[in-house]
Short mmCIF file of C-alpha atoms in Angstrom, two decimals:
data_model
loop_
_atom_site.label_atom_id
_atom_site.label_comp_id
_atom_site.label_asym_id
_atom_site.label_seq_id
_atom_site.Cartn_x
_atom_site.Cartn_y
_atom_site.Cartn_z
CA MET T 3 -59.72 30.89 -71.04
CA LYS T 4 -59.68 27.32 -70.87
CA THR T 5 -56.17 27.22 -69.62
CA THR T 6 -57.94 29.48 -66.57
CA LYS T 7 -60.55 27.26 -66.06
CA ARG T 8 -58.59 24.09 -65.72
CA VAL T 9 -56.48 25.67 -62.62
CA GLU T 10 -59.65 26.97 -61.40
CA ASP T 11 -61.12 23.51 -61.52
CA PHE T 12 -58.03 22.21 -60.08
CA ILE T 13 -58.12 24.50 -57.00
CA GLN T 14 -61.39 23.34 -56.58
CA LYS T 15 -61.02 19.62 -56.82
CA GLN T 16 -58.00 19.59 -54.63
CA GLN T 17 -59.36 22.39 -52.23
CA LEU T 18 -56.25 24.37 -52.44
CA PHE T 19 -57.78 27.49 -50.56
CA ALA T 20 -60.98 29.34 -50.48
CA ASN T 21 -62.61 32.08 -53.08
CA ASP T 22 -61.79 34.61 -51.12
CA ALA T 23 -58.31 33.79 -50.14
CA ARG T 24 -55.28 36.29 -49.85
CA ILE T 25 -52.37 34.68 -51.84
CA LEU T 26 -48.57 35.04 -51.57
CA VAL T 27 -47.26 34.52 -55.05
CA ALA T 28 -43.90 33.47 -55.66
CA LEU T 29 -42.70 35.70 -58.33
CA SER T 30 -39.45 34.76 -60.24
CA GLY T 31 -40.20 36.44 -63.38
CA GLY T 32 -39.84 33.17 -65.50
CA ALA T 33 -42.74 31.98 -67.45
CA ASP T 34 -44.38 29.73 -64.68
CA SER T 35 -44.46 32.41 -61.95
CA VAL T 36 -45.83 35.14 -64.26
CA ALA T 37 -48.35 32.74 -65.55
CA LEU T 38 -49.39 31.83 -61.99
CA LEU T 39 -49.54 35.40 -60.80
CA ARG T 40 -51.63 36.08 -64.37
CA ILE T 41 -53.96 33.24 -63.67
CA LEU T 42 -54.80 33.83 -60.14
CA LEU T 43 -55.80 37.61 -61.11
CA GLN T 44 -57.79 36.54 -63.94
CA LEU T 45 -59.58 34.28 -61.30
CA GLY T 46 -60.21 37.27 -59.05
CA TYR T 47 -57.87 36.68 -56.23
CA HIS T 48 -55.98 38.94 -54.05
CA CYS T 49 -52.45 38.72 -54.59
CA HIS T 50 -49.33 39.66 -52.68
CA ALA T 51 -46.13 39.00 -54.79
CA ILE T 52 -42.47 38.25 -53.48
CA HIS T 53 -39.34 38.57 -55.52
CA CYS T 54 -36.08 36.46 -54.08
CA ASN T 55 -32.91 37.55 -55.52
CA PHE T 56 -30.38 35.18 -54.91
CA HIS T 57 -27.11 37.06 -56.04
CA LEU T 58 -26.17 34.24 -57.63
CA ARG T 59 -26.39 35.34 -61.59
CA SER T 60 -24.78 38.50 -61.51
CA GLU T 61 -26.44 41.39 -63.70
CA GLU T 62 -28.66 38.50 -64.71
CA SER T 63 -30.28 38.16 -60.96
CA ASP T 64 -30.76 42.37 -60.79
CA ARG T 65 -32.68 41.90 -64.14
CA ASP T 66 -35.22 39.61 -62.72
CA GLU T 67 -35.63 41.76 -60.07
CA LEU T 68 -36.32 44.65 -61.83
CA PHE T 69 -38.73 42.95 -64.03
CA ALA T 70 -40.57 41.11 -61.72
CA THR T 71 -40.97 44.43 -59.81
CA GLU T 72 -42.14 46.30 -63.03
CA LEU T 73 -45.01 43.61 -63.81
CA CYS T 74 -46.65 43.92 -60.39
CA HIS T 75 -46.47 47.36 -60.82
CA SER T 76 -48.34 47.18 -64.01
CA LEU T 77 -50.97 44.73 -62.48
CA GLY T 78 -51.56 46.70 -59.37
CA VAL T 79 -50.24 44.05 -57.14
CA LYS T 80 -47.98 44.74 -53.94
CA CYS T 81 -44.28 43.07 -54.52
CA GLU T 82 -41.50 42.70 -52.00
CA VAL T 83 -38.33 42.03 -52.74
CA VAL T 84 -35.72 40.09 -50.52
CA HIS T 85 -32.17 39.50 -50.81
CA PHE T 86 -30.04 36.34 -50.08
CA ASP T 87 -26.27 35.97 -49.96
CA THR T 88 -27.05 32.32 -50.92
CA THR T 89 -23.03 31.38 -51.42
CA ASN T 90 -22.43 32.23 -47.66
CA TYR T 91 -25.31 30.32 -46.30
CA ALA T 92 -24.68 27.35 -48.18
CA THR T 93 -20.98 27.14 -46.90
CA GLU T 94 -21.99 28.07 -43.31
CA HIS T 95 -24.66 25.27 -43.21
CA LYS T 96 -22.89 22.66 -45.41
CA LEU T 97 -25.26 22.83 -48.03
CA SER T 98 -25.27 22.74 -51.96
CA ILE T 99 -26.45 25.91 -53.86
CA GLU T 100 -29.68 24.54 -54.58
CA MET T 101 -30.74 23.28 -51.02
CA ALA T 102 -29.61 26.81 -49.66
CA ALA T 103 -31.68 28.88 -52.35
CA ARG T 104 -34.66 26.69 -51.17
CA GLU T 105 -34.25 26.61 -47.52
CA LEU T 106 -33.71 30.66 -47.34
CA ARG T 107 -36.76 30.75 -50.25
CA TYR T 108 -39.31 29.00 -48.24
CA GLN T 109 -38.47 30.51 -44.87
CA GLU T 110 -38.89 34.29 -45.96
CA PHE T 111 -42.39 32.85 -47.55
CA GLU T 112 -43.59 31.91 -44.32
CA ARG T 113 -42.29 35.15 -42.71
CA ILE T 114 -43.91 37.39 -44.78
CA ARG T 115 -47.28 35.21 -45.05
CA GLN T 116 -47.62 35.72 -41.59
CA ALA T 117 -46.59 39.10 -41.28
CA HIS T 118 -49.14 40.04 -44.00
CA HIS T 119 -52.09 37.65 -42.97
CA LEU T 120 -52.26 35.53 -45.84
CA ASP T 121 -53.83 32.30 -46.51
CA VAL T 122 -51.58 30.25 -48.75
CA ILE T 123 -48.03 30.79 -50.62
CA ALA T 124 -48.59 29.67 -54.16
CA VAL T 125 -45.68 28.44 -56.21
CA ALA T 126 -45.42 27.84 -59.68
CA HIS T 127 -44.58 24.05 -60.11
CA HIS T 128 -46.23 21.91 -62.94
CA GLN T 129 -46.65 18.80 -64.66
CA ASP T 130 -43.07 18.95 -65.75
CA ASP T 131 -41.59 19.83 -62.49
CA ALA T 132 -43.66 16.74 -61.08
CA VAL T 133 -41.87 14.23 -63.45
CA GLU T 134 -38.68 15.66 -63.20
CA THR T 135 -38.93 15.42 -59.15
CA LEU T 136 -40.33 11.48 -59.31
CA LEU T 137 -37.36 10.47 -61.79
CA LEU T 138 -34.86 12.37 -59.52
CA ASN T 139 -36.17 10.82 -56.40
CA LEU T 140 -35.88 7.33 -58.19
CA VAL T 141 -32.51 7.79 -59.26
CA ARG T 142 -31.71 8.80 -55.93
CA GLY T 143 -33.11 5.61 -54.05
CA ALA T 144 -36.24 7.17 -52.61
CA GLY T 145 -38.96 4.88 -51.05
CA ILE T 146 -42.55 5.04 -52.09
CA ASN T 147 -43.19 8.26 -50.85
CA GLY T 148 -40.93 9.82 -53.16
CA LEU T 149 -42.29 8.40 -56.16
CA THR T 150 -45.32 10.27 -55.87
CA GLY T 151 -44.10 13.70 -57.74
CA ILE T 152 -45.23 16.79 -56.07
CA ARG T 153 -48.00 17.19 -53.73
CA ALA T 154 -50.72 20.00 -54.88
CA LYS T 155 -50.66 20.99 -51.03
CA ASN T 156 -48.27 20.99 -48.63
CA GLY T 157 -49.20 22.95 -45.17
CA PHE T 158 -49.28 26.59 -46.45
CA VAL T 159 -47.68 26.00 -49.77
CA VAL T 160 -49.90 25.17 -52.58
CA ARG T 161 -49.28 24.60 -56.49
CA PRO T 162 -52.29 25.54 -58.51
CA LEU T 163 -50.74 24.75 -62.26
CA LEU T 164 -49.96 20.94 -61.52
CA CYS T 165 -52.56 20.54 -63.77
CA LEU T 166 -50.66 22.29 -66.82
CA THR T 167 -47.54 21.24 -68.67
CA ARG T 168 -44.85 23.83 -69.49
CA ASP T 169 -45.91 24.25 -73.24
CA GLU T 170 -49.55 24.83 -71.96
CA ILE T 171 -47.91 27.24 -69.81
CA ILE T 172 -46.06 28.98 -72.80
CA SER T 173 -49.16 29.02 -74.87
CA PHE T 174 -51.04 30.92 -72.47
CA LEU T 175 -47.94 33.38 -72.09
CA ASP T 176 -48.15 33.88 -75.74
CA HIS T 177 -51.86 34.26 -75.95
CA LEU T 178 -51.62 37.27 -73.64
CA SER T 179 -48.30 38.51 -75.28
CA GLN T 180 -46.77 38.40 -72.00
CA SER T 181 -43.39 38.64 -71.92
CA TYR T 182 -41.12 36.69 -69.16
CA VAL T 183 -37.56 36.32 -68.29
CA THR T 184 -35.41 33.09 -68.73
CA ASP T 185 -32.99 31.88 -66.28
CA SER T 186 -29.86 31.20 -68.07
CA THR T 187 -29.08 28.36 -65.87
CA ASN T 188 -32.07 26.28 -66.82
CA LEU T 189 -29.97 25.90 -70.19
CA THR T 190 -27.11 24.28 -69.16
CA ASP T 191 -27.20 20.38 -67.72
CA GLU T 192 -25.04 22.18 -64.80
CA TYR T 193 -27.99 20.64 -62.12
CA ALA T 194 -29.51 17.13 -61.62
CA ARG T 195 -32.88 18.60 -62.42
CA ASN T 196 -31.45 20.18 -65.59
CA LYS T 197 -29.83 16.86 -66.76
CA VAL T 198 -33.24 15.03 -66.44
CA ARG T 199 -34.99 18.18 -68.14
CA LEU T 200 -32.47 18.50 -71.15
CA ASN T 201 -31.21 14.96 -71.31
CA LEU T 202 -33.34 11.99 -70.18
CA LEU T 203 -36.55 13.21 -70.63
CA PRO T 204 -36.16 13.71 -74.28
CA LEU T 205 -34.65 10.42 -74.73
CA MET T 206 -37.59 8.92 -73.06
CA GLN T 207 -39.98 10.54 -75.18
CA GLU T 208 -38.00 9.30 -77.91
CA ILE T 209 -39.12 5.54 -76.79
CA ASN T 210 -42.38 7.01 -76.08
CA PRO T 211 -43.62 10.32 -77.04
CA ALA T 212 -46.48 9.64 -74.19
CA ALA T 213 -44.03 9.16 -71.68
CA LYS T 214 -44.72 12.32 -69.40
CA SER T 215 -47.97 11.89 -69.07
CA ASN T 216 -47.62 8.12 -68.35
CA ILE T 217 -45.14 9.37 -65.95
CA MET T 218 -47.43 11.58 -64.12
CA GLN T 219 -50.28 9.40 -64.35
CA ALA T 220 -47.90 6.29 -62.54
CA ALA T 221 -47.16 9.14 -60.09
CA ILE T 222 -50.94 9.25 -59.35
CA HIS T 223 -51.12 5.71 -58.94
CA LEU T 224 -48.36 5.46 -56.44
CA SER T 225 -49.61 8.45 -54.36
CA GLU T 226 -53.05 6.74 -54.11
CA ALA T 227 -50.81 3.47 -53.14
CA ALA T 228 -48.67 5.36 -50.43
CA THR T 229 -51.70 6.45 -48.69
CA ILE T 230 -52.64 2.72 -48.03
CA TYR T 231 -49.04 2.53 -47.34
CA ASN T 232 -48.48 4.87 -44.90
CA LYS T 233 -51.63 3.96 -42.90
CA VAL T 234 -50.52 0.30 -42.67
CA MET T 235 -46.71 1.89 -41.69
CA ASP T 236 -48.69 3.97 -38.90
CA ASP T 237 -50.49 1.15 -37.67
CA THR T 238 -47.41 -1.10 -36.95
CA ASN T 239 -45.21 1.73 -35.70
CA VAL T 240 -47.76 2.17 -32.95
CA ARG T 241 -45.83 -1.20 -31.56
CA ILE T 242 -42.43 -0.62 -32.91
CA VAL T 243 -41.45 2.63 -32.48
CA THR T 244 -40.98 4.14 -28.86
CA THR T 245 -40.16 7.81 -29.01
CA HIS T 246 -37.97 10.29 -26.87
CA ALA T 247 -37.47 13.93 -26.69
CA ASP T 248 -33.93 13.24 -28.37
CA GLY T 249 -34.98 10.82 -30.91
CA PHE T 250 -36.98 7.07 -30.70
CA ASP T 251 -36.07 3.43 -30.17
CA ILE T 252 -37.27 0.78 -32.79
CA SER T 253 -38.18 -2.64 -30.84
CA ILE T 254 -36.07 -5.41 -32.91
CA PRO T 255 -38.19 -8.29 -32.31
CA ALA T 256 -41.19 -6.00 -33.25
CA LEU T 257 -39.50 -4.90 -36.41
CA LEU T 258 -38.72 -8.40 -37.11
CA ASP T 259 -42.32 -9.55 -36.68
CA THR T 260 -43.62 -7.09 -39.84
CA HIS T 261 -44.17 -8.58 -43.13
CA VAL T 262 -41.29 -6.75 -44.67
CA PRO T 263 -38.87 -5.75 -42.00
CA GLN T 264 -35.88 -4.35 -44.22
CA ALA T 265 -38.86 -1.96 -45.95
CA HIS T 266 -39.99 -0.81 -42.73
CA LEU T 267 -36.83 -0.25 -41.51
CA PHE T 268 -36.31 2.19 -44.67
CA GLU T 269 -39.18 4.11 -44.45
CA LEU T 270 -38.53 4.73 -40.57
CA LEU T 271 -35.09 5.74 -41.05
CA HIS T 272 -35.01 7.35 -44.54
CA PRO T 273 -36.31 10.54 -43.15
CA TYR T 274 -33.50 11.19 -40.66
CA GLY T 275 -30.92 10.87 -43.29
CA PHE T 276 -29.94 7.42 -43.85
CA ASN T 277 -29.91 5.84 -47.35
CA SER T 278 -30.46 2.50 -48.74
CA THR T 279 -26.98 1.14 -48.22
CA GLN T 280 -26.92 2.28 -44.46
CA VAL T 281 -30.36 0.64 -44.04
CA ALA T 282 -29.25 -2.39 -45.64
CA ASP T 283 -26.07 -2.36 -43.09
CA ILE T 284 -28.15 -1.41 -40.31
CA PHE T 285 -30.80 -4.28 -41.16
CA ARG T 286 -27.67 -6.94 -41.25
CA SER T 287 -26.38 -5.48 -38.02
CA ILE T 288 -29.34 -6.69 -36.34
CA SER T 289 -28.06 -10.70 -36.45
CA CYS T 290 -24.56 -9.21 -35.23
CA GLU T 291 -23.56 -8.22 -31.75
CA ALA T 292 -24.86 -5.11 -30.48
CA GLY T 293 -22.55 -2.00 -30.23
CA ARG T 294 -22.31 -1.19 -33.92
CA VAL T 295 -23.12 2.68 -34.55
CA PHE T 296 -24.16 4.40 -37.70
CA GLN T 297 -24.53 8.16 -38.49
CA THR T 298 -25.79 10.52 -40.83
CA ALA T 299 -25.08 14.63 -40.54
CA ASN T 300 -27.56 15.10 -37.96
CA TYR T 301 -28.30 11.92 -36.42
CA THR T 302 -26.70 8.79 -34.77
CA LEU T 303 -28.20 5.15 -34.51
CA LEU T 304 -26.48 2.66 -31.88
CA ARG T 305 -27.63 -1.09 -32.67
CA ASP T 306 -28.46 -1.92 -28.66
CA ARG T 307 -29.57 -5.47 -27.49
CA THR T 308 -33.48 -4.98 -28.28
CA HIS T 309 -33.50 -1.87 -29.84
CA LEU T 310 -32.16 0.31 -32.64
CA CYS T 311 -32.02 3.48 -30.69
CA VAL T 312 -31.72 6.73 -33.00
CA ARG T 313 -30.75 9.80 -31.29
CA ASN T 314 -30.57 13.84 -32.63
CA ASN T 315 -26.86 14.73 -32.30
CA ALA T 316 -27.82 18.16 -31.50
CA LEU T 317 -29.49 16.77 -28.36
CA MET T 318 -26.95 14.16 -27.19
CA PRO T 319 -24.81 15.20 -24.15
CA PRO T 320 -21.33 16.23 -25.27
CA THR T 321 -18.94 13.41 -24.77
CA GLU T 322 -16.08 13.51 -22.39
CA ASP T 323 -12.40 11.85 -22.77
CA THR T 324 -11.86 9.19 -20.37
CA ILE T 325 -8.45 7.98 -18.78
CA TYR T 326 -8.44 4.33 -18.39
CA THR T 327 -5.24 2.76 -16.53
CA LEU T 328 -4.13 -0.77 -17.79
CA PRO T 329 -2.49 -2.91 -15.39
CA GLU T 330 1.40 -3.22 -16.05
CA ASP T 331 1.05 -6.82 -16.80
#
């Protein structure tokens, strides 16, 4: 009951959803999602579950599907199961398996939310997930907005368990004598997140047993700082950025007039796939001749005379081969 009350207080404090909200619960069958469903039901919410079978773990995937459907049947909760050909989707869209699975499930979450007129989509991220995300983003070179952990609410997606640790979730399920399934891939360090969970965090906790809680607190402080930071960015962007149907232009003179132009440039370009090394090269190009071009998978940046011109590749007109005849001499 103490755990349930903490989640209830967190929902109210973060204003995640109303008391009469109809909730789509993402149910994998793992400990976190099972706890999420049980807690929301204890709090009296109307729940509708969705289970995604990505067909990545052979018989284990089918085992998870069976567990999720049987659990929902025992609790009187409607459960929809969706099947994905994740490997082919990843190949076609040139994505990692992790990113492909993420895209597929969130697309389906939103489709079902709308189809059943549900208010929010509840996913089972908890404090440990938030800490892992912050560390992964730090390693990958994210800016300040990438170091704020996981948001409790993002559009229709809510995360009521961010107030709990993984250990607290397991204790809650043990108290209920509630079973759950374990994804065998979570026990190996094949994926980057698992490397952080299984190798990096235990080492950090050897240095300081309170490492996870301290990192979580740092994420909260960074989130508050990011609010101020983003307000300044937005106010400054009004005089720096000109938007177009196929992209935007950054005024070079106005950019150089900011307090930290390279940091400002990173925040403008990072959401479009430009990494910190590219941004450093782009910033250096400002002092060179115009005409340099930089590209990501989806965007192209041209260093023009007075602007950095960013365009969406999909919206750019196709180029044509042109024949130039040189004089014989």
